[in-house]
Short mmCIF file of C-alpha atoms in Angstrom, two decimals:
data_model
loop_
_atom_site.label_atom_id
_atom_site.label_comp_id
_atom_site.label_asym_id
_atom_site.label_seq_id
_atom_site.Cartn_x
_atom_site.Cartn_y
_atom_site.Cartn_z
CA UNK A 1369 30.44 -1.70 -25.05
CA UNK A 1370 28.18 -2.89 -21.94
CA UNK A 1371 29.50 -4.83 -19.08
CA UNK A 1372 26.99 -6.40 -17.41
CA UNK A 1373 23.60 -6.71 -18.34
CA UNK A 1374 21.01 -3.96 -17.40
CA UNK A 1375 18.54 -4.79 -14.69
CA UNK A 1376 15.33 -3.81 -15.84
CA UNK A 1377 14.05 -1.11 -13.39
CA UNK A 1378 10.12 -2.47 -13.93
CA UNK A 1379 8.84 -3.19 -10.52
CA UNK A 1380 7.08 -6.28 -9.99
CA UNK A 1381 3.38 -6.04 -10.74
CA UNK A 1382 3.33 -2.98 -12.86
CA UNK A 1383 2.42 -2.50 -16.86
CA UNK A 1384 5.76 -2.14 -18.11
CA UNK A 1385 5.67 -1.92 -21.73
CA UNK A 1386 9.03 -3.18 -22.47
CA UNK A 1387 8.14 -2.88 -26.42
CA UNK A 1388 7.67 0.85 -25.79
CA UNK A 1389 10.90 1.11 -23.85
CA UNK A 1390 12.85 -0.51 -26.86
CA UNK A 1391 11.58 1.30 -29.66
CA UNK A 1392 12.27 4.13 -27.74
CA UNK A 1393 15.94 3.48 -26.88
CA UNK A 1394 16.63 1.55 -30.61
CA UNK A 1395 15.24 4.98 -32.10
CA UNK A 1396 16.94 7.18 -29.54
CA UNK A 1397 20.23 4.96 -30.36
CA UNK A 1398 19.53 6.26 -34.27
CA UNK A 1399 20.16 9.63 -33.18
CA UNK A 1400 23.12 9.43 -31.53
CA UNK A 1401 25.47 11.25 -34.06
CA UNK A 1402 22.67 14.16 -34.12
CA UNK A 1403 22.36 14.13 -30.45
CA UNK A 1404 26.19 14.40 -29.70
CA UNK A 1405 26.91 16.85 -33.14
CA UNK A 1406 29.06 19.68 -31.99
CA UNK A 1407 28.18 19.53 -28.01
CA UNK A 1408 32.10 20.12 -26.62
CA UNK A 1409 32.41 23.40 -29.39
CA UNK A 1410 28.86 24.77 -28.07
CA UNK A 1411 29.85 23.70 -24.38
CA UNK A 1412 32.77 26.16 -24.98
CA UNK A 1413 30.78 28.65 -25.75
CA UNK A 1414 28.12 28.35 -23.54
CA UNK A 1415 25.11 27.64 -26.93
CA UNK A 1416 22.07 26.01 -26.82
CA UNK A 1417 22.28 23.38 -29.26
CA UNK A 1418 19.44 23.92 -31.36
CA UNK A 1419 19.91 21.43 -33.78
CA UNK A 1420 20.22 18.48 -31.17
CA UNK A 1421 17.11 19.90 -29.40
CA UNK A 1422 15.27 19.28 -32.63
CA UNK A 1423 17.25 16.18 -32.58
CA UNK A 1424 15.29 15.04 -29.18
CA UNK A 1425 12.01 16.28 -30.41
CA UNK A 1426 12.26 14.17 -33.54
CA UNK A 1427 12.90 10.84 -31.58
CA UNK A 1428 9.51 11.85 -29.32
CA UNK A 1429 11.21 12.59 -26.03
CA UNK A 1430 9.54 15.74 -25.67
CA UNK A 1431 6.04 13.91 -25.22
CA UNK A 1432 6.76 11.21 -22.80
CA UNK A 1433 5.03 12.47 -19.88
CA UNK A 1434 2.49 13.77 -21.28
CA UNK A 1435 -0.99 11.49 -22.13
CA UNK A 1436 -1.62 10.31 -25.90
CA UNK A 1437 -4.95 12.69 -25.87
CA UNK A 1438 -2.40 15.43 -26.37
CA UNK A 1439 0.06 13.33 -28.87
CA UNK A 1440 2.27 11.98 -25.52
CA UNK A 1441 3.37 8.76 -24.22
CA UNK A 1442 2.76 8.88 -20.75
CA UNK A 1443 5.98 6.80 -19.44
CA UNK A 1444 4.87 5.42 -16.34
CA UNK A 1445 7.92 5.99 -13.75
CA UNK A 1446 9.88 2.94 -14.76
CA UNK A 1447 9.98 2.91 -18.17
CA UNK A 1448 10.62 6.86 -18.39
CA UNK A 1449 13.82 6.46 -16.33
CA UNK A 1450 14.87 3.69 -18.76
CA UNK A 1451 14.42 5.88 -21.67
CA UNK A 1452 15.99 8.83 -19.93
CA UNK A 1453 19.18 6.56 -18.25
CA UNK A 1454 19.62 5.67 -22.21
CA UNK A 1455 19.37 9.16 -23.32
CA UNK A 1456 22.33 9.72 -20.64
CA UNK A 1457 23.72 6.74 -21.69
CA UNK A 1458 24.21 7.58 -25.78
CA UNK A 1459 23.91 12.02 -25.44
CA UNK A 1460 27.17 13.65 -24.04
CA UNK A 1461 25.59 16.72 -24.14
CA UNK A 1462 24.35 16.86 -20.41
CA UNK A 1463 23.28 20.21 -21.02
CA UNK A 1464 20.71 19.05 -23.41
CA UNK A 1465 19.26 16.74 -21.47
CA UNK A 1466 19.11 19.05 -18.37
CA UNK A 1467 16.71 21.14 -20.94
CA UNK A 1468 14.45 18.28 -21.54
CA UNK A 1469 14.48 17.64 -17.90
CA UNK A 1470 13.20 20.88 -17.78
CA UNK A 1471 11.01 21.03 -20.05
CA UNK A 1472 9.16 17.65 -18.83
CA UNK A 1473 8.85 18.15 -15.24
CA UNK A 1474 8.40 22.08 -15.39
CA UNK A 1475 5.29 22.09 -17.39
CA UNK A 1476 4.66 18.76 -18.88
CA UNK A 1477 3.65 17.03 -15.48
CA UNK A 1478 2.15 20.31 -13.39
CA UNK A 1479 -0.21 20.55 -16.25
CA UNK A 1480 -1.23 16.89 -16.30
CA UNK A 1481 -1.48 16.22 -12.97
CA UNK A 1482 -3.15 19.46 -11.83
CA UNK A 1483 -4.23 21.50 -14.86
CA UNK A 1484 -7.75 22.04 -15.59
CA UNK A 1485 -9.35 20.29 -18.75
CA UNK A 1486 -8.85 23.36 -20.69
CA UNK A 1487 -5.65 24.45 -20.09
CA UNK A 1488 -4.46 21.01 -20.81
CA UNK A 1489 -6.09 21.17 -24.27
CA UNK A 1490 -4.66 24.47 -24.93
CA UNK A 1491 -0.92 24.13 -23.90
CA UNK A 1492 0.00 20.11 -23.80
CA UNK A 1493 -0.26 19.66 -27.36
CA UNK A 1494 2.11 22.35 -27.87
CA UNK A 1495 4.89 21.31 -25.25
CA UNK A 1496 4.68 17.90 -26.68
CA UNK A 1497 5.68 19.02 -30.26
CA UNK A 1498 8.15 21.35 -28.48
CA UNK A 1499 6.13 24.14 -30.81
CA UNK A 1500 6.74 26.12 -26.89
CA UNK A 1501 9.40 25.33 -24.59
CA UNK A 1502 8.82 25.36 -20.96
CA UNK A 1503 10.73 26.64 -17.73
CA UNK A 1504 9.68 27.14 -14.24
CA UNK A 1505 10.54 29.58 -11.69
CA UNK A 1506 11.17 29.36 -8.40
CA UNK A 1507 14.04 30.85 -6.81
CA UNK A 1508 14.64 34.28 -6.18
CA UNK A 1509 18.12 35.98 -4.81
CA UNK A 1510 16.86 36.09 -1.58
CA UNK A 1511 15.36 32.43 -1.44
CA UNK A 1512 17.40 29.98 -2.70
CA UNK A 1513 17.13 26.63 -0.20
CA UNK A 1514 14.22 28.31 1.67
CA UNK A 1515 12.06 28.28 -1.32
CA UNK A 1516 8.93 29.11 0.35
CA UNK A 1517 10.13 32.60 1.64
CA UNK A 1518 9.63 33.85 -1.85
CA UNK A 1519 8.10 37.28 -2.60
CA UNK A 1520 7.35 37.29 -5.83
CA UNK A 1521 3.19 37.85 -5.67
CA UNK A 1522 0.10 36.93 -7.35
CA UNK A 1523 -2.97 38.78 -6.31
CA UNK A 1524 -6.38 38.49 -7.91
CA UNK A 1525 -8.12 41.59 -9.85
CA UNK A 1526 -11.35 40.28 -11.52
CA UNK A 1527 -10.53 37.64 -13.80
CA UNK A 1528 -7.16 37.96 -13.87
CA UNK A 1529 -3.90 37.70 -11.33
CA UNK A 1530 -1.41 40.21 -11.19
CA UNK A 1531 2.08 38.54 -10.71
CA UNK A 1532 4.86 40.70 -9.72
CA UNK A 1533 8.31 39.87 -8.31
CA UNK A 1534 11.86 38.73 -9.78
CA UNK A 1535 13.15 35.23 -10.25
CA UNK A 1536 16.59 34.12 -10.81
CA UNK A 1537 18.75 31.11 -12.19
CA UNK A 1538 15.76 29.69 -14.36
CA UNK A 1539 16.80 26.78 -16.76
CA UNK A 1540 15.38 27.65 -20.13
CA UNK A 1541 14.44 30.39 -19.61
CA UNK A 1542 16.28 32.44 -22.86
CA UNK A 1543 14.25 29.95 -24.52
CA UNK A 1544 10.91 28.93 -22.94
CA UNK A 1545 7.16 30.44 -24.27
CA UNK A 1546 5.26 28.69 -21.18
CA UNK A 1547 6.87 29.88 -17.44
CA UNK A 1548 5.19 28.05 -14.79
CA UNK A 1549 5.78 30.84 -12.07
CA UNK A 1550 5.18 29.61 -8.21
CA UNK A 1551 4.15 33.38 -6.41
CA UNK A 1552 2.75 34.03 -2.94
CA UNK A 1553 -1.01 34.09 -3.67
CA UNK A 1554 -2.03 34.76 0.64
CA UNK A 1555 -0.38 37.31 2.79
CA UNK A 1556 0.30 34.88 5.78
CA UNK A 1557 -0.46 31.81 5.04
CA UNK A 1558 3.07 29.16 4.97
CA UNK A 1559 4.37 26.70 2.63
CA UNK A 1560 0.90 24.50 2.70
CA UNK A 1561 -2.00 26.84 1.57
CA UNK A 1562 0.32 30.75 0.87
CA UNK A 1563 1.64 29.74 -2.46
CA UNK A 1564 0.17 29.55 -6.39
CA UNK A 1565 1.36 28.11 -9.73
CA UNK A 1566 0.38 30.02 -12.44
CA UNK A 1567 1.49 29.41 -16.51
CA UNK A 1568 2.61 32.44 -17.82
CA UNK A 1569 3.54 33.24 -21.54
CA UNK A 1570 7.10 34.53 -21.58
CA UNK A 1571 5.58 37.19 -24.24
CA UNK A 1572 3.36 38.89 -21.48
CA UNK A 1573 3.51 42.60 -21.06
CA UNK A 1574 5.67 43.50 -18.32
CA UNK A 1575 7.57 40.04 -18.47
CA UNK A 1576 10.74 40.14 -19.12
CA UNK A 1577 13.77 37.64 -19.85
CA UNK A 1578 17.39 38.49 -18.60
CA UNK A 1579 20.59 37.99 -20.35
CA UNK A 1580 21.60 34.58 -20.25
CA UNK A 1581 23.66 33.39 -17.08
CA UNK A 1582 27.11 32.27 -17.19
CA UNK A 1583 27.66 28.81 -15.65
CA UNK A 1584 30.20 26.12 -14.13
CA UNK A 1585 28.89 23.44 -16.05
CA UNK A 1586 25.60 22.46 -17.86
CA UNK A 1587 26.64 25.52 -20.43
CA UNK A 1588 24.50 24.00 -23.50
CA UNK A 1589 21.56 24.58 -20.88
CA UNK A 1590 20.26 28.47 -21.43
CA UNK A 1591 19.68 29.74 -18.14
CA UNK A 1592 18.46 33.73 -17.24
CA UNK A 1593 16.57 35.87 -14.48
CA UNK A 1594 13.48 36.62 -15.02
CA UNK A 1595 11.82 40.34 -14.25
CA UNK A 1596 7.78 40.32 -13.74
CA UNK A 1597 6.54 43.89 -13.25
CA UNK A 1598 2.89 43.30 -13.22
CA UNK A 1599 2.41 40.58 -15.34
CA UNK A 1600 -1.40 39.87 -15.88
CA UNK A 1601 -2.31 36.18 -15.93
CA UNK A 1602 -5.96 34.83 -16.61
CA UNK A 1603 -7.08 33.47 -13.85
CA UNK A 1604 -7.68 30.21 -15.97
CA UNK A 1605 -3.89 30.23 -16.15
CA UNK A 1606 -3.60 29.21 -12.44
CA UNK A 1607 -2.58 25.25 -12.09
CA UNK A 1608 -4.85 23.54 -9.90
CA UNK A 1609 -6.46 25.59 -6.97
CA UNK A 1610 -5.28 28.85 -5.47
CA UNK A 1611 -3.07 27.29 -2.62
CA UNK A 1612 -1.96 24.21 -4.15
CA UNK A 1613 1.75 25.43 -5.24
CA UNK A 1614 3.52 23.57 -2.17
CA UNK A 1615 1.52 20.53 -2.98
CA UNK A 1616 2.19 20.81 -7.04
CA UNK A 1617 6.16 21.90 -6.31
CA UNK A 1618 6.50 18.81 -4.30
CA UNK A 1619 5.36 16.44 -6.78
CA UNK A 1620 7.06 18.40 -9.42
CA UNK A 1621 10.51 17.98 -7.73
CA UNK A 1622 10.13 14.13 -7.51
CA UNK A 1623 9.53 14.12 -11.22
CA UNK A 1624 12.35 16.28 -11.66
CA UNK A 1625 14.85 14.33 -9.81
CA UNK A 1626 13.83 11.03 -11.19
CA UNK A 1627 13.98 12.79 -15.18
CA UNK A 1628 17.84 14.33 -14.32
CA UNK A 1629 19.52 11.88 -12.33
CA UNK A 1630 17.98 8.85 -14.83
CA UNK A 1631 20.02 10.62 -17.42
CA UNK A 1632 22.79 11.10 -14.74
CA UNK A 1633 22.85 7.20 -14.09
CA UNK A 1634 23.13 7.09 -17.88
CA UNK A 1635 25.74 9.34 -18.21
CA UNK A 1636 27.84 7.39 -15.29
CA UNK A 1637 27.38 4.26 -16.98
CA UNK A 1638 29.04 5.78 -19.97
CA UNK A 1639 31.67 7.31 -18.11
CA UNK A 1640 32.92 4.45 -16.35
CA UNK A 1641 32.85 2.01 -19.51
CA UNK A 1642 35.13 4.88 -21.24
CA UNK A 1643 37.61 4.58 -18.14
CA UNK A 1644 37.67 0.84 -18.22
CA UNK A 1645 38.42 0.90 -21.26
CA UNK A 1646 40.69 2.92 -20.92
CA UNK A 1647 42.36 1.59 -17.97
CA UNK A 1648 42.72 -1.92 -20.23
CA UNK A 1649 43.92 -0.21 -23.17
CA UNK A 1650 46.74 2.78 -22.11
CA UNK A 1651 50.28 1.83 -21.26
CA UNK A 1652 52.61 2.60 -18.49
CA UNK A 1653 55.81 2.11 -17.47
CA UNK A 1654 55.56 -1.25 -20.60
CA UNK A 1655 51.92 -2.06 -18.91
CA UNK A 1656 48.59 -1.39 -19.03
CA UNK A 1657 47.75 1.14 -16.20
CA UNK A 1658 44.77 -0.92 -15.17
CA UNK A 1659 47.33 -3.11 -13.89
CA UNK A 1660 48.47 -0.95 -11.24
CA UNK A 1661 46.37 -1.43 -8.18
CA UNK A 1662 45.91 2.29 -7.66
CA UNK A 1663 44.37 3.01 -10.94
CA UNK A 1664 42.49 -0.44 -10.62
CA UNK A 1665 41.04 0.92 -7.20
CA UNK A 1666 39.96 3.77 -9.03
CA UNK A 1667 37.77 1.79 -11.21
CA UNK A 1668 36.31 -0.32 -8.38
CA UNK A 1669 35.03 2.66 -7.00
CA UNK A 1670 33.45 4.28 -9.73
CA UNK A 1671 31.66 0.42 -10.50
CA UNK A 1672 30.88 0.40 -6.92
CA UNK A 1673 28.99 4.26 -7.04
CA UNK A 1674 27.62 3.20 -10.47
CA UNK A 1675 26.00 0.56 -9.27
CA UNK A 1676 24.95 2.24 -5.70
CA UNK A 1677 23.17 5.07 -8.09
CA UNK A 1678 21.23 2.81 -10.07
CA UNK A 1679 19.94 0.70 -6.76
CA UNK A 1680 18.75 4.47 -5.52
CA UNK A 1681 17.15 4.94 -8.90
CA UNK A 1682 15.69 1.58 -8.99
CA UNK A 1683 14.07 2.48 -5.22
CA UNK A 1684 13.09 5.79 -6.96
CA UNK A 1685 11.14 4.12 -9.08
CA UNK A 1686 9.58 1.74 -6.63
CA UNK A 1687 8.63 4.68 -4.53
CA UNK A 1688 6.74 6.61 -7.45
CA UNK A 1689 4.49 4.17 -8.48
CA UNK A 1690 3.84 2.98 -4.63
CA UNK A 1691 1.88 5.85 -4.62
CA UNK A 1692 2.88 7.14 -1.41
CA UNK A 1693 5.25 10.09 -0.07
CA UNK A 1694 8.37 8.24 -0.62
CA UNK A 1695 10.09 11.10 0.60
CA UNK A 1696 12.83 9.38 2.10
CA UNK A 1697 13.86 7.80 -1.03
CA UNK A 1698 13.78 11.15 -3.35
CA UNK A 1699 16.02 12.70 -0.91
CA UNK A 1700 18.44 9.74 -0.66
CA UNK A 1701 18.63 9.00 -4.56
CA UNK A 1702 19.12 12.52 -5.23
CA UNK A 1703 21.81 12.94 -2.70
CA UNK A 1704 23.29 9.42 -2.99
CA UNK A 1705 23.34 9.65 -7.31
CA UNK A 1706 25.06 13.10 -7.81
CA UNK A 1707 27.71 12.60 -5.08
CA UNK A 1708 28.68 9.37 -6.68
CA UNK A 1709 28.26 11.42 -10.07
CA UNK A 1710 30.52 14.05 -8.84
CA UNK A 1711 33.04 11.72 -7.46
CA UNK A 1712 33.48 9.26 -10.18
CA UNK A 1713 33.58 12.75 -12.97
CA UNK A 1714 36.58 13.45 -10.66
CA UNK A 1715 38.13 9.83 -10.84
CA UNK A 1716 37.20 10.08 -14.62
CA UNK A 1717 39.43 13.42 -14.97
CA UNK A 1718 42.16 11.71 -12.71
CA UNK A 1719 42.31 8.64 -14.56
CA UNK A 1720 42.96 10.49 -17.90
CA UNK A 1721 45.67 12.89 -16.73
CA UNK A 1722 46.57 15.48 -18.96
CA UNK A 1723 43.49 14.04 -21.92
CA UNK A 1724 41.10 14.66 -18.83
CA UNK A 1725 42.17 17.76 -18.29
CA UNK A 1726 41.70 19.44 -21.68
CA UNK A 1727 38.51 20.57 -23.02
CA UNK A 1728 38.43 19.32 -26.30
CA UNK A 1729 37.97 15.62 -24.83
CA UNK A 1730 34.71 16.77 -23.24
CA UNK A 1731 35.73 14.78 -20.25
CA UNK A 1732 36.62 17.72 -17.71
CA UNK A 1733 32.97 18.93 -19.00
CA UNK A 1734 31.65 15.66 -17.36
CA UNK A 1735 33.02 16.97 -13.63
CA UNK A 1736 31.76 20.57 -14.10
CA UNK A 1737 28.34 19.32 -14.80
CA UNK A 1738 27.92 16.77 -12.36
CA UNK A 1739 28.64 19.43 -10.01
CA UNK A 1740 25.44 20.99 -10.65
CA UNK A 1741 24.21 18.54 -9.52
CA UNK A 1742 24.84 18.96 -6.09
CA UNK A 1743 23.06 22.04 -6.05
CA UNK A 1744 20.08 22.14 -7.98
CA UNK A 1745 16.40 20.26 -7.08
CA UNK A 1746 17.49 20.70 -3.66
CA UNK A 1747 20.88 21.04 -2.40
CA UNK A 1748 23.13 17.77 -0.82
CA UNK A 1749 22.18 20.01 2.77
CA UNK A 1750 18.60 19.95 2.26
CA UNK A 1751 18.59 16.71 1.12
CA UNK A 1752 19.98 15.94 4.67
CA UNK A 1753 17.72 18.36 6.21
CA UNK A 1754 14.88 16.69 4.54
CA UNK A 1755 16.05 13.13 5.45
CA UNK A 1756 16.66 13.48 9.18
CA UNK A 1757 13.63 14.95 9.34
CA UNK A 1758 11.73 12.37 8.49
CA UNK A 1759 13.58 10.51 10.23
CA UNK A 1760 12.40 11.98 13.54
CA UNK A 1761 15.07 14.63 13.89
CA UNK B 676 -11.49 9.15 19.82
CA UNK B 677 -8.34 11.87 19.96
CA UNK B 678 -5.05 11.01 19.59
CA UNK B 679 -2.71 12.96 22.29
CA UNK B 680 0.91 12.29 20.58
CA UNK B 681 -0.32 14.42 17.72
CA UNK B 682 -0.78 17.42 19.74
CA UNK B 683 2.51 16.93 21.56
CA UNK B 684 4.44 16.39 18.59
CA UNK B 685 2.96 19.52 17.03
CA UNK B 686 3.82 21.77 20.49
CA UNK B 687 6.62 19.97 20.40
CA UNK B 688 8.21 20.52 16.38
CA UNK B 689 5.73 23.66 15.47
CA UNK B 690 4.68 25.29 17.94
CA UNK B 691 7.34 26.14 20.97
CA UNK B 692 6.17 29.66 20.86
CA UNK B 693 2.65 28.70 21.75
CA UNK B 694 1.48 28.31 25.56
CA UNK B 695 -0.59 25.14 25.44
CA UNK B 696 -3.49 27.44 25.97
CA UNK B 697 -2.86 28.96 23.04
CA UNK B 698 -2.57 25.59 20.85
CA UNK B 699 -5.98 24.68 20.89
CA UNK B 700 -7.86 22.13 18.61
CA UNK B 701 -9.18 24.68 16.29
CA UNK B 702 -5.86 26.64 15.99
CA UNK B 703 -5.58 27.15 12.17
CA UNK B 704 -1.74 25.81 11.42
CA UNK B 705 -2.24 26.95 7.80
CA UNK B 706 -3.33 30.23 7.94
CA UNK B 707 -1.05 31.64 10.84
CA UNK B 708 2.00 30.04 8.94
CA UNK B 709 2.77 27.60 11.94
CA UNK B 710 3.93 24.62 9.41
CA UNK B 711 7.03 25.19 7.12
CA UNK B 712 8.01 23.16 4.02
CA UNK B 713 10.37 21.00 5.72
CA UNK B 714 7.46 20.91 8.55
CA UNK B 715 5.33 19.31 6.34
CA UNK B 716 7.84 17.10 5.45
CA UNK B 717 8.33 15.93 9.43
CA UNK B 718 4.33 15.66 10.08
CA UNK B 719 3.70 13.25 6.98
CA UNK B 720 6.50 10.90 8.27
CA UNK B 721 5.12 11.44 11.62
CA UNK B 722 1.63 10.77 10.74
CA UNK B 723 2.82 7.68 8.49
CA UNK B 724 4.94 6.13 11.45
CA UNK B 725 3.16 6.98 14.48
CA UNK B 726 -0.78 5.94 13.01
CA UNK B 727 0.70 3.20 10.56
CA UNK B 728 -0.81 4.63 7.54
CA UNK B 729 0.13 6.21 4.00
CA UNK B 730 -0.47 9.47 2.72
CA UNK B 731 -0.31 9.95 -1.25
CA UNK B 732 0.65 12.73 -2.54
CA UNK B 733 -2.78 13.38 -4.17
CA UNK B 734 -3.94 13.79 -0.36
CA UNK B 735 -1.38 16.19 0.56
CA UNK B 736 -3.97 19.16 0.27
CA UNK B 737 -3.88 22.16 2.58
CA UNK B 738 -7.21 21.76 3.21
CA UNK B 739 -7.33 18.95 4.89
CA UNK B 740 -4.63 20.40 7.10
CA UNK B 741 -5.32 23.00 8.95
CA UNK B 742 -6.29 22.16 12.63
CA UNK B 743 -5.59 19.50 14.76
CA UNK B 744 -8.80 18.34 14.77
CA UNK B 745 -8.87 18.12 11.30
CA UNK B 746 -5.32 16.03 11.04
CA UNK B 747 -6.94 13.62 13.27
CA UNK B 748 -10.07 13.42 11.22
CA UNK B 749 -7.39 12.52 8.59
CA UNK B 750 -6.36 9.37 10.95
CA UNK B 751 -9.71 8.76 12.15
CA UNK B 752 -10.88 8.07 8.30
CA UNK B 753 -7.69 6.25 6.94
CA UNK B 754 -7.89 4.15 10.06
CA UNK B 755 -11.61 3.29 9.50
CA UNK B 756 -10.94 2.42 5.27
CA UNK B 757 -7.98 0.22 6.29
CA UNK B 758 -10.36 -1.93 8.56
#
């Protein structure tokens, strides 16, 4: 059931190919059963879902960043968040498209937008068929928010860097080949010019893969530490130019943020027809609970955040294919979409009583991982941070 | 032609530590770690608001960053391709 018609998020001008967008969400809407197939039991459990992963590389979504020399797509910015808001839109397993997130924005687009001819050729091919999974790393226990006080290192020797250091809470990781690592490469140097991308195979000597993390929410989505003990890298393995990790993070985050909270959007929309429906349907007291005002209040709200979210994805979009910093934007549609997410996966919960409150309806699930939401890509605080300063503060 | 508020928004945001002897032209912001993430962050919107022009992310290269002389070479050449 859809309410209202979708706006289409194409910005005036641009070389939307709406015929592209459709086949992708009419063949996307062909997988639904295999996309959703046992997500709450494996949500439980805290599994991968390997079976609806293969699902998502059958449909094609694992090459839509990447350029059709390597067998991708390459979604311009507005047609990849339509694909991606429909993927959140039909898949209930949030976790699984958190790992495609992942996967996309953590190797897909560092390679393509910085990677040398040659390391293009040899990895994109294979992260488009999914034949490798990719992860990035970033944090470390000691530099969560303050990214760039990392200490993991990367230090040339001949032909080769030698990355050392730990990294923790990386998505994928229990099941990524290809670890873009981001490691001091200059001993004083800040956040422009001190730090490195490098992609590492998870099968290095002296690499190593922790056990997999326990988590709040997102529990289809594998997550570990990762130990590097002097992991030798070919120097050809370095993204871009020594220095350039600040530069490549940064535009790696925007692509991040638009890829998860698309599917967030998605996953709202979903949400809130579920409650309206429900709020027509379920008696009270001999009448329809949607007939009380506070209940009908409720569901105000979560239209009014719904549709707040997908303005801030809609400027999202406008931003990325300005072409400029647009950093003003990424903060406030990252902020503004998962507290709205968040709030209306509480209303959701609420609004269901006791049926949102048990696990087997998958609908507490939606509140645990919106929550992550808040947190990762830059926390609701640094978002803040981030927009007052550019705001002169 | 040099462009003053850049220098005293840098002292100002970067470089409190600095006597203004000690914040010369040449002073390399990159290598001695003057500029943070989030400092990067407040010079590009500064830079965009105060000079009326847009930086891309493609031009967001430490090299181009690392004195003041070179940040206004930045303005100097985006002002002379917008006229």
């Amino acid at each position: 059931m859809r309410i209202y018609p979708q706006i289409s998020l194409a910005t005036p001008g641009d070389s939307f190919r709406a015929d592209l967008v459709q086949t992708l969400t009419d063949g996307l809407s062909r997988w639904k059963d295999a996309l959703n197939a046992g997500w709450i039991e494996d949500d439980q459990q805290g599994c991968f879902g390997t079976g609806r992963w293969q699902a998502l590389v059958d449909a094609g979504l694992t090459g839509l960043v990447t350029s059709e020399d390597f067998g991708g797509m390459d979604l311009a910015a507005a047609e990849l968040a339509e694909v991606l808001e429909h993927l959140g839109y039909i898949c209930e397993d949030a976790g699984l498209g958190f790992s495609l997130a992942t996967h996309l924005c953590s190797t897909c687009v560092p390679l393509k937008t910085f990677g040398s001819d040659a390391l293009r050729e040899e990895l994109l091919p294979d992260l488009v068929s999914a034949s490798r999974v990719g992860a990035h790393a970033i944090t470390e226990a000691h530099s969560g928010s303050d990214a760039f006080a990392m200490k993991t290192t990367a230090v040339r020797d001949g032909d080769a860097y030698v990355i050392s250091g730990d990294k923790c809470f990386i998505s994928n990781a229990p099941i990524a080949d290809i670890c873009v690592i981001y490691a001091r490469t200059h001993p004083t140097k800040g956040a422009l010019g001190g730090f490195s991308a490098f992609a590492v195979d998870c099968d290095s000597p002296g690499f190593t893969i922790g056990k997999p993390r326990k988590k709040m929410g997102l529990r289809t989505a594998p997550m570990a530490d990762l130990y590097l003990s002097d992991v030798r890298v070919p120097a050809s393995r370095l993204i871009g130019r020594e220095g350039q990790g600040f530069v490549m993070l940064d535009a790696v985050m925007r692509w991040e943020i638009l890829c998860v909270f698309a599917i967030q959007v998605g996953e709202m929309r979903r949400q809130f027809e579920a409650c309206l429906a429900y709020a027509k349907e379920r008696q009270q007291f001999g009448a329809r609970i949607g007939s009380f005002q506070a209940v009908s209040h409720r569901i105000a709200d979560m239209h009014m955040r719904l549709q707040s979210a997908r303005s801030w994805l809609a400027r999202m979009v406008a931003a990325l294919e300005g072409g400029g910093q647009a950093s003003l934007e990424f903060a406030g549609a990252k902020l503004a979409i998962s507290e709205a997410h968040v709030a209306n996966a509480m209303d959701a919960v609420t609004l269901h009583g006791g049926t949102g409150y048990m696990s087997e309806t998958g609908i507490e699930a939606q509140m645990r991982n919106a929550m992550g939401g808040l947190i990762y890509s830059g926390t609701s605080d640094i978002q803040k941070n981030r927009i007052a300063a550019i705001l002169g503060l | 032609m040099s462009y003053p508020t850049l220098r005293t928004f840098i002292a100002d945001e970067f470089a409190m530590d600095l006597t203004p002897d000690q914040l010369t032209d040449d002073l390399d912001l990159i290598e001695n770690g003057i500029i943070d993430s989030l400092g990067v962050l407040k010079l590009i919107a500064f830079l965009e608001g105060e000079f009326d022009l847009i930086i891309t992310p493609d031009e967001l290269d430490p090299d181009n960053y690392h004195t003041i002389s070179m940040i206004e070479d930045i303005i100097r050449e985006k002002h002379k391709t917008a006229a």
